[in-house]
Structures are given as C-alpha cells and as structure tokens.
GROMACS .gro file of N, CA and C in nm:
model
  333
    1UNK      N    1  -1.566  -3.214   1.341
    1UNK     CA    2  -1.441  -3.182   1.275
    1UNK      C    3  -1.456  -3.048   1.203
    2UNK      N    4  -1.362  -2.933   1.191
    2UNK     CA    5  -1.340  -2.842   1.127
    2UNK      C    6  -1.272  -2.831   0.981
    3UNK      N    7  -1.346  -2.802   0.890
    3UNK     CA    8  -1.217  -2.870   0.781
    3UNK      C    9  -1.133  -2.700   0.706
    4UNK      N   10  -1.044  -2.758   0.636
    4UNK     CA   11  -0.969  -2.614   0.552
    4UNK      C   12  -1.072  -2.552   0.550
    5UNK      N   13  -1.030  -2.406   0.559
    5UNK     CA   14  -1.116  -2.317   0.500
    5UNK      C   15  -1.108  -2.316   0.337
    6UNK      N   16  -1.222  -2.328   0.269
    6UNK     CA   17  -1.200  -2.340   0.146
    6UNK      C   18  -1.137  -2.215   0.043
    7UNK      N   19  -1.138  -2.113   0.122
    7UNK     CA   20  -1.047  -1.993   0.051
    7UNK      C   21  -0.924  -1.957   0.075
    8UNK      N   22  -0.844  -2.072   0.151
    8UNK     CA   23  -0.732  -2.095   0.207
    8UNK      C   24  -0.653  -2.079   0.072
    9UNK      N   25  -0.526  -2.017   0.080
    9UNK     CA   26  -0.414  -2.012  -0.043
    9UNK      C   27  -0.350  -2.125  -0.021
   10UNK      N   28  -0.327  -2.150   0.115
   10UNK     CA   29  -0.260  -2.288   0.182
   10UNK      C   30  -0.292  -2.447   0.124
   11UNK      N   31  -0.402  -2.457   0.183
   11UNK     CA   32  -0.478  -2.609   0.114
   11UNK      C   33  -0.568  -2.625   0.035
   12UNK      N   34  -0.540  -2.695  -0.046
   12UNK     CA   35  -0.675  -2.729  -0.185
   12UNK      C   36  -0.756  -2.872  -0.156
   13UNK      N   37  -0.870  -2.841  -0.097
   13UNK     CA   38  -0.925  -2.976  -0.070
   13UNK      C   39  -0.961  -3.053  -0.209
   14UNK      N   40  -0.900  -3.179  -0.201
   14UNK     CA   41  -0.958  -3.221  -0.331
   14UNK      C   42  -1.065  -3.330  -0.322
   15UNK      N   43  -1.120  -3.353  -0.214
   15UNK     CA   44  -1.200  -3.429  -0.163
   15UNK      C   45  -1.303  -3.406  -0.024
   16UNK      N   46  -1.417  -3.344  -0.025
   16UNK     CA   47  -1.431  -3.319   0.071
   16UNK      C   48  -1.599  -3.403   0.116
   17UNK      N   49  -1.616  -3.469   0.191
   17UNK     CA   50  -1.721  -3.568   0.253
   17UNK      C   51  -1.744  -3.512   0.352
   18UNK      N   52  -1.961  -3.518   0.369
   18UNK     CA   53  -1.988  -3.519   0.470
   18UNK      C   54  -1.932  -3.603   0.599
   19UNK      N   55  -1.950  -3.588   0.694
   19UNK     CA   56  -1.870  -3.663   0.800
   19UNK      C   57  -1.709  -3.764   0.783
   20UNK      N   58  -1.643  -3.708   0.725
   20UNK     CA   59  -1.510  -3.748   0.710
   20UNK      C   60  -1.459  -3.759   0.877
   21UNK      N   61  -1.391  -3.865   0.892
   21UNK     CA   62  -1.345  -3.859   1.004
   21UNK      C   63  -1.177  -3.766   1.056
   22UNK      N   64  -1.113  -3.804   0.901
   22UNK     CA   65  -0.973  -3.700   0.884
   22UNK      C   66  -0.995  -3.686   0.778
   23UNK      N   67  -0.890  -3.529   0.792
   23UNK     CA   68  -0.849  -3.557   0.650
   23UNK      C   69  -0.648  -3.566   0.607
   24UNK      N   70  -0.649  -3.613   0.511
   24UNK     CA   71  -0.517  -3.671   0.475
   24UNK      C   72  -0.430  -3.496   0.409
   25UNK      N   73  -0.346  -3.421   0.475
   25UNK     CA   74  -0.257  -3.307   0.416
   25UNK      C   75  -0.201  -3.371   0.336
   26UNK      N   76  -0.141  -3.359   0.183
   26UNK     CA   77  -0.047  -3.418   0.069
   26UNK      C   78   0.026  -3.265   0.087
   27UNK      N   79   0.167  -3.316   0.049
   27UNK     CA   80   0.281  -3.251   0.016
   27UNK      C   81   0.361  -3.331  -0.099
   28UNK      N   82   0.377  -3.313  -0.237
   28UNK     CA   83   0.429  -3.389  -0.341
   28UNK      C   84   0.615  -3.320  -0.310
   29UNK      N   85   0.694  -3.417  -0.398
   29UNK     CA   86   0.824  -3.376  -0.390
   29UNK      C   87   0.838  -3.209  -0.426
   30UNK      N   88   0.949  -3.158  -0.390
   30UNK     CA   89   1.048  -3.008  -0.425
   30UNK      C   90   1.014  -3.024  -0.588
   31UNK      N   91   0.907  -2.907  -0.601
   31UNK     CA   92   0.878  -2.844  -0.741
   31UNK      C   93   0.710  -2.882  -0.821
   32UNK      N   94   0.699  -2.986  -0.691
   32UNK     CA   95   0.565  -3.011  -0.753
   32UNK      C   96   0.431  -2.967  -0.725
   33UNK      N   97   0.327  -3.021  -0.773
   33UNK     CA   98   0.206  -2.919  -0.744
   33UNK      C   99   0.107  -2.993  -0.656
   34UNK      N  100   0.013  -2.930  -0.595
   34UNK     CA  101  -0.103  -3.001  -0.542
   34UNK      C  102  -0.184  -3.125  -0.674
   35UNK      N  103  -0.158  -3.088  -0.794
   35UNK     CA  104  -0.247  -3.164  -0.845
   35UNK      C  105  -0.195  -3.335  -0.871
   36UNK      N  106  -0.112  -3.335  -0.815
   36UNK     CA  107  -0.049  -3.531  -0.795
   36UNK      C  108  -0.115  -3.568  -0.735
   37UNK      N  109  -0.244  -3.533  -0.613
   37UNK     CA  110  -0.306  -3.599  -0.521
   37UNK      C  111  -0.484  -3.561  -0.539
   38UNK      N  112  -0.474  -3.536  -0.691
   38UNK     CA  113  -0.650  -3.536  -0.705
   38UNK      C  114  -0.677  -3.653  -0.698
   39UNK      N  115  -0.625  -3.794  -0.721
   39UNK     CA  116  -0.692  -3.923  -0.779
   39UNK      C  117  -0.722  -3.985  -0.624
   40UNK      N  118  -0.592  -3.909  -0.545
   40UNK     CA  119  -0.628  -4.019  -0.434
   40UNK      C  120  -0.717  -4.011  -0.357
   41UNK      N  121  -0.841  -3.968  -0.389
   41UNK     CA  122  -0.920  -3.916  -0.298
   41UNK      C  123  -1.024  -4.070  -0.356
   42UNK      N  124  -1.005  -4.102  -0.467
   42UNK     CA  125  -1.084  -4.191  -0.509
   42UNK      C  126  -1.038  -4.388  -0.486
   43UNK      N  127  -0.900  -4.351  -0.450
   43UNK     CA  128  -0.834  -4.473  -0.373
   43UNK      C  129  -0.842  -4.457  -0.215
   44UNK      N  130  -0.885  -4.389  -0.172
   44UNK     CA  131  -0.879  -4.371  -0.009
   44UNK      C  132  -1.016  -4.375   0.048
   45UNK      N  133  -1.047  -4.465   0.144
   45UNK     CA  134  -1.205  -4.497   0.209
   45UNK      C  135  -1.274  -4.389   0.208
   46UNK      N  136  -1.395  -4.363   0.209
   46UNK     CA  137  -1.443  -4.224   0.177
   46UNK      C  138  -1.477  -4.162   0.311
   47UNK      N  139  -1.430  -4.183   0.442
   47UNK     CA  140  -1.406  -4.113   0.551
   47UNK      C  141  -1.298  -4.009   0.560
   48UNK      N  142  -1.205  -4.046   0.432
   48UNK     CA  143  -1.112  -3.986   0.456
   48UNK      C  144  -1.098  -3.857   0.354
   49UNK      N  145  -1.082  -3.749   0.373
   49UNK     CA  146  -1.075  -3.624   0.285
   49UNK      C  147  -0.927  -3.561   0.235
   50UNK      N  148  -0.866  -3.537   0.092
   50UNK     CA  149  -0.805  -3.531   0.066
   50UNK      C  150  -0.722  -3.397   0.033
   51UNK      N  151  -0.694  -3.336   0.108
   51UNK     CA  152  -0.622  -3.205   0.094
   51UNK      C  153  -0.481  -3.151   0.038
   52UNK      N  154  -0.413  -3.105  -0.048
   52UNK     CA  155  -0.295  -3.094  -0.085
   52UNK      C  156  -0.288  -2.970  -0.026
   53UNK      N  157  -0.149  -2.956  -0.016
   53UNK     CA  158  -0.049  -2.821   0.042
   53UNK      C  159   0.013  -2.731  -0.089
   54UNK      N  160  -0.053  -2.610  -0.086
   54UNK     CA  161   0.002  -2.558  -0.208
   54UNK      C  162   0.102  -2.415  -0.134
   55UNK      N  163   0.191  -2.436  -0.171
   55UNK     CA  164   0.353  -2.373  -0.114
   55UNK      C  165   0.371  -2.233  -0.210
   56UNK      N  166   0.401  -2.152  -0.139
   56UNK     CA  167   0.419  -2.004  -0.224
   56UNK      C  168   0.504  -2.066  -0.367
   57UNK      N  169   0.531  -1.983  -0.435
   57UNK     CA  170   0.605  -2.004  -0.549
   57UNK      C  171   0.551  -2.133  -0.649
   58UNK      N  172   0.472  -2.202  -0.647
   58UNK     CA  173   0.390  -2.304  -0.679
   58UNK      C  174   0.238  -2.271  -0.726
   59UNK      N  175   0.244  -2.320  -0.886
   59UNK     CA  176   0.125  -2.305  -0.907
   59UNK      C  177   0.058  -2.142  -0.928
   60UNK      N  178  -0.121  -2.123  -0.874
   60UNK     CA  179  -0.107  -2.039  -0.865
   60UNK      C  180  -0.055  -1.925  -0.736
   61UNK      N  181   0.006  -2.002  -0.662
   61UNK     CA  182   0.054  -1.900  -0.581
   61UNK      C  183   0.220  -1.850  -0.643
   62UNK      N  184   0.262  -1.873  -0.780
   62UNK     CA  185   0.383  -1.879  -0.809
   62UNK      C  186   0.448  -1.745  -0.836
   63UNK      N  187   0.350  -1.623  -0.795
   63UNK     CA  188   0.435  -1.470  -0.788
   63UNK      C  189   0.440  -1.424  -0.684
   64UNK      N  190   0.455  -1.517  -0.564
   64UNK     CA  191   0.465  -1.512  -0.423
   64UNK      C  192   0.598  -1.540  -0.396
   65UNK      N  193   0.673  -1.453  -0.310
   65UNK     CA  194   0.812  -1.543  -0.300
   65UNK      C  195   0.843  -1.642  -0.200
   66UNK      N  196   0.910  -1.755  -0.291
   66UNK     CA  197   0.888  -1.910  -0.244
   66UNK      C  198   0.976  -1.866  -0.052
   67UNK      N  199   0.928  -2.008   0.003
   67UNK     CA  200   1.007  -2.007   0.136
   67UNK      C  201   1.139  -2.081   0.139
   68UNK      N  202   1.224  -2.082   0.154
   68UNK     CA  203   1.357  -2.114   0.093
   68UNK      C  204   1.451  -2.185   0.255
   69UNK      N  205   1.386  -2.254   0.337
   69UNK     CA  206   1.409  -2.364   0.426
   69UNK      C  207   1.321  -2.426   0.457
   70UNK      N  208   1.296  -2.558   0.484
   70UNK     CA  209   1.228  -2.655   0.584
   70UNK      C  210   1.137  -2.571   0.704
   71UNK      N  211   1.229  -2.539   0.727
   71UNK     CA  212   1.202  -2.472   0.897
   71UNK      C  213   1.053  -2.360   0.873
   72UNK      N  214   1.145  -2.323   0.766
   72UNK     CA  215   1.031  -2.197   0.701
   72UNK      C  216   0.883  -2.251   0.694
   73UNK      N  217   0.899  -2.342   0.599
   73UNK     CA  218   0.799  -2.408   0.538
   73UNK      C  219   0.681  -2.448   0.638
   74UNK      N  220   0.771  -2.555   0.764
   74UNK     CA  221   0.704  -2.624   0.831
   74UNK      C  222   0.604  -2.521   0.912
   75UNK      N  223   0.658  -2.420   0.987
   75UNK     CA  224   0.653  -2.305   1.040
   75UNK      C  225   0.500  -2.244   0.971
   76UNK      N  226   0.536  -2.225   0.856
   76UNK     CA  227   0.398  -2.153   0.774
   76UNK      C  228   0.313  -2.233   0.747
   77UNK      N  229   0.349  -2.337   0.757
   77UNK     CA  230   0.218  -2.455   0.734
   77UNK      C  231   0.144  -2.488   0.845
   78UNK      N  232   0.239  -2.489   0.981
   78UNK     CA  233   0.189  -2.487   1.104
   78UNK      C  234   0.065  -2.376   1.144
   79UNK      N  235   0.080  -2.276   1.139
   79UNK     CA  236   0.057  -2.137   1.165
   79UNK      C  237  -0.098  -2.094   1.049
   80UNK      N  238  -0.064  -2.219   0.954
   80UNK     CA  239  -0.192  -2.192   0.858
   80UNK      C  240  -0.305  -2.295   0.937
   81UNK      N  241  -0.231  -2.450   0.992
   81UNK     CA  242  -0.340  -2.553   1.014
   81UNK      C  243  -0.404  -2.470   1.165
   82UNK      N  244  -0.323  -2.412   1.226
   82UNK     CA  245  -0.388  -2.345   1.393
   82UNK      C  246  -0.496  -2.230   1.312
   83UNK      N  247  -0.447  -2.132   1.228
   83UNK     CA  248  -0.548  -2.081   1.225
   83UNK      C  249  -0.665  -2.111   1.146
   84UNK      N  250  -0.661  -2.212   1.104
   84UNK     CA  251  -0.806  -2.292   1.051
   84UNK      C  252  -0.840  -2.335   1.181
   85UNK      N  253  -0.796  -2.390   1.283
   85UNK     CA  254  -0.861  -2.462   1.397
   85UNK      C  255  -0.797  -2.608   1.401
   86UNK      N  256  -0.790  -2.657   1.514
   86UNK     CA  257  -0.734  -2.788   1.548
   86UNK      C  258  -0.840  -2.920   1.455
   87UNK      N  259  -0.792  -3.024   1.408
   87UNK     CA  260  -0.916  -3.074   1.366
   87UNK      C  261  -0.836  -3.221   1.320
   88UNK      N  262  -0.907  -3.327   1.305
   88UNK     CA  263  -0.801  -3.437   1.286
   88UNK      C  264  -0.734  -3.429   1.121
   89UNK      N  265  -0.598  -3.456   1.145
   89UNK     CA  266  -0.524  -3.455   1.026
   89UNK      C  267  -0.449  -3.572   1.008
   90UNK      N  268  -0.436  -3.611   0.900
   90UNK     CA  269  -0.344  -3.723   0.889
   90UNK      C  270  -0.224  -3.651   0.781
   91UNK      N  271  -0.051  -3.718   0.782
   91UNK     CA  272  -0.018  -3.598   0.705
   91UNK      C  273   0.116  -3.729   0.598
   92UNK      N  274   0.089  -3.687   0.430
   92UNK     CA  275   0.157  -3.789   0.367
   92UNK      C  276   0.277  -3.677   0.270
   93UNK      N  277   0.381  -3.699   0.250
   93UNK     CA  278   0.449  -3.619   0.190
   93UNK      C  279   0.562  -3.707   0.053
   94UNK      N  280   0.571  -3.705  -0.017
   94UNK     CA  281   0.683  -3.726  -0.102
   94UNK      C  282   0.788  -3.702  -0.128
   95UNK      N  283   0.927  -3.763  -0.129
   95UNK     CA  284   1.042  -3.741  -0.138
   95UNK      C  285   1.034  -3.606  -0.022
   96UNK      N  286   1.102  -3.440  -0.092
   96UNK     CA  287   1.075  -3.340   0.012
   96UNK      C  288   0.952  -3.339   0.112
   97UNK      N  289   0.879  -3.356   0.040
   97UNK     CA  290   0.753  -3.368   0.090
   97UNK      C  291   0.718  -3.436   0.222
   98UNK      N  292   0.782  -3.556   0.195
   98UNK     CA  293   0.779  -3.637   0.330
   98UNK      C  294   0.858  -3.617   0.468
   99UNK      N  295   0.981  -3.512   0.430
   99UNK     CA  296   1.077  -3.432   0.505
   99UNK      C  297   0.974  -3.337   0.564
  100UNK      N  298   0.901  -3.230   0.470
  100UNK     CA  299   0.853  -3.126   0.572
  100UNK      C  300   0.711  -3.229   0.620
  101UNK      N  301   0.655  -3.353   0.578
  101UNK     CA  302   0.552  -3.341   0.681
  101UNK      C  303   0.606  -3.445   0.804
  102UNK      N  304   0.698  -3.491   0.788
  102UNK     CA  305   0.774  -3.548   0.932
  102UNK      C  306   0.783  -3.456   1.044
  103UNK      N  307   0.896  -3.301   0.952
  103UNK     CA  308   0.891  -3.201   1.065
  103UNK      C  309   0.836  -3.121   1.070
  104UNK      N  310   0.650  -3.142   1.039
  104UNK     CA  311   0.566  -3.054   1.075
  104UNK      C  312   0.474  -3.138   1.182
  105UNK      N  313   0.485  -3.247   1.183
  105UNK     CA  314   0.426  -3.329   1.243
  105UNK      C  315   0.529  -3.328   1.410
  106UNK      N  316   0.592  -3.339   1.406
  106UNK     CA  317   0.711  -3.288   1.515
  106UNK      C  318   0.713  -3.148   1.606
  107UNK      N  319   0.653  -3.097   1.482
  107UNK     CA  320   0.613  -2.894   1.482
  107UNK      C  321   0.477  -2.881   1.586
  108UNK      N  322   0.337  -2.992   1.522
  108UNK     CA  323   0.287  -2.996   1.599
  108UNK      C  324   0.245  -3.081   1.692
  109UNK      N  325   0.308  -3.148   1.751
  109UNK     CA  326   0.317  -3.229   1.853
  109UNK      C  327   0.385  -3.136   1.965
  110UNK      N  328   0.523  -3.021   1.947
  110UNK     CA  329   0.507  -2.936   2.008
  110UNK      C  330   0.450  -2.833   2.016
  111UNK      N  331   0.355  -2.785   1.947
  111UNK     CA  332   0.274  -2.677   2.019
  111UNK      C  333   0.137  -2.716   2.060
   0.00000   0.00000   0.00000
C-alpha cells in the first residue's frame, strides 16, 4: 500500500500503522476542520489508518481561496488521491462531507 504523502496540504494522516490494510479519507460537515477525526483513529481496528481532508480555505490552508462547488471539490480531491498513487481507501464524510465523498467515490470509480 502507498499511503498520503505526508507533506500533502490535502490530507492529514492522523493515524498512521505499519501494515494498515486501508486507510479511512474523513471529510467533516461545510466549515469544519480535519481535527473532528483525530479520536477515531483510536475507535477503528488498528489496520485501519485515519486520514482527514483538509479543503483550501480551512484551517491552515485558510488564505487559499476556498473551492466554491462540489464538482470543484470532488475534482481536486480526485487529482490529489491519483497523484499520491492508487492505494486502498475507504471514504467517510459528514453531513457535506458525506455529499462530496459519495461524489468522489463516483469520481473515482470513473477514472
């Protein structure tokens, strides 16, 4: 398995195990931050590695200008997981959250 690159602006691993079999992408609702999904790394079997999605305008990427559709979003998130490399992902999102990882999951199933 290939995991985030850890200097990624994109994903913040908050859990990362030798031999993890996936790891889990988090997306929290419209406005929130990667840090809602530090704990779950400690509720989730320890095969599994816990990564949040940190979105321009968010956090410290917040003097970046935000992406301002779905489409956008899914698109740049896509385009970040290819150029890390194909690798198993599992993908959980909240309220918005669960919108863009439905249609990123859709995103990559077609390419």
């Amino acid at each position: 398995m290939r995991a985030v690159p850890s200097r990624s602006r994109w994903f913040v691993p908050w859990r990362e195990t030798e031999g993890a079999r996936v790891q889990l992408l988090c997306l929290g609702h419209g406005g929130s931050g990667v840090a809602r999904f530090k704990e779950w790394g400690e509720l989730l079997p320890g095969d599994v590695d816990v990564v949040g999605v940190r979105l321009p305008g968010r956090e410290s990427r917040r003097r970046e200008t935000p992406l301002t559709s779905i489409e956008d979003v899914v698109a740049a998130v896509a385009d970040e997981l290819d150029a890390a490399g194909r690798w198993p992902v599992a993908l959980a999102g909240l309220c918005f959250g669960a919108l863009v990882m439905f249609e990123l999951a859709r995103e990559l199933r077609r390419r």
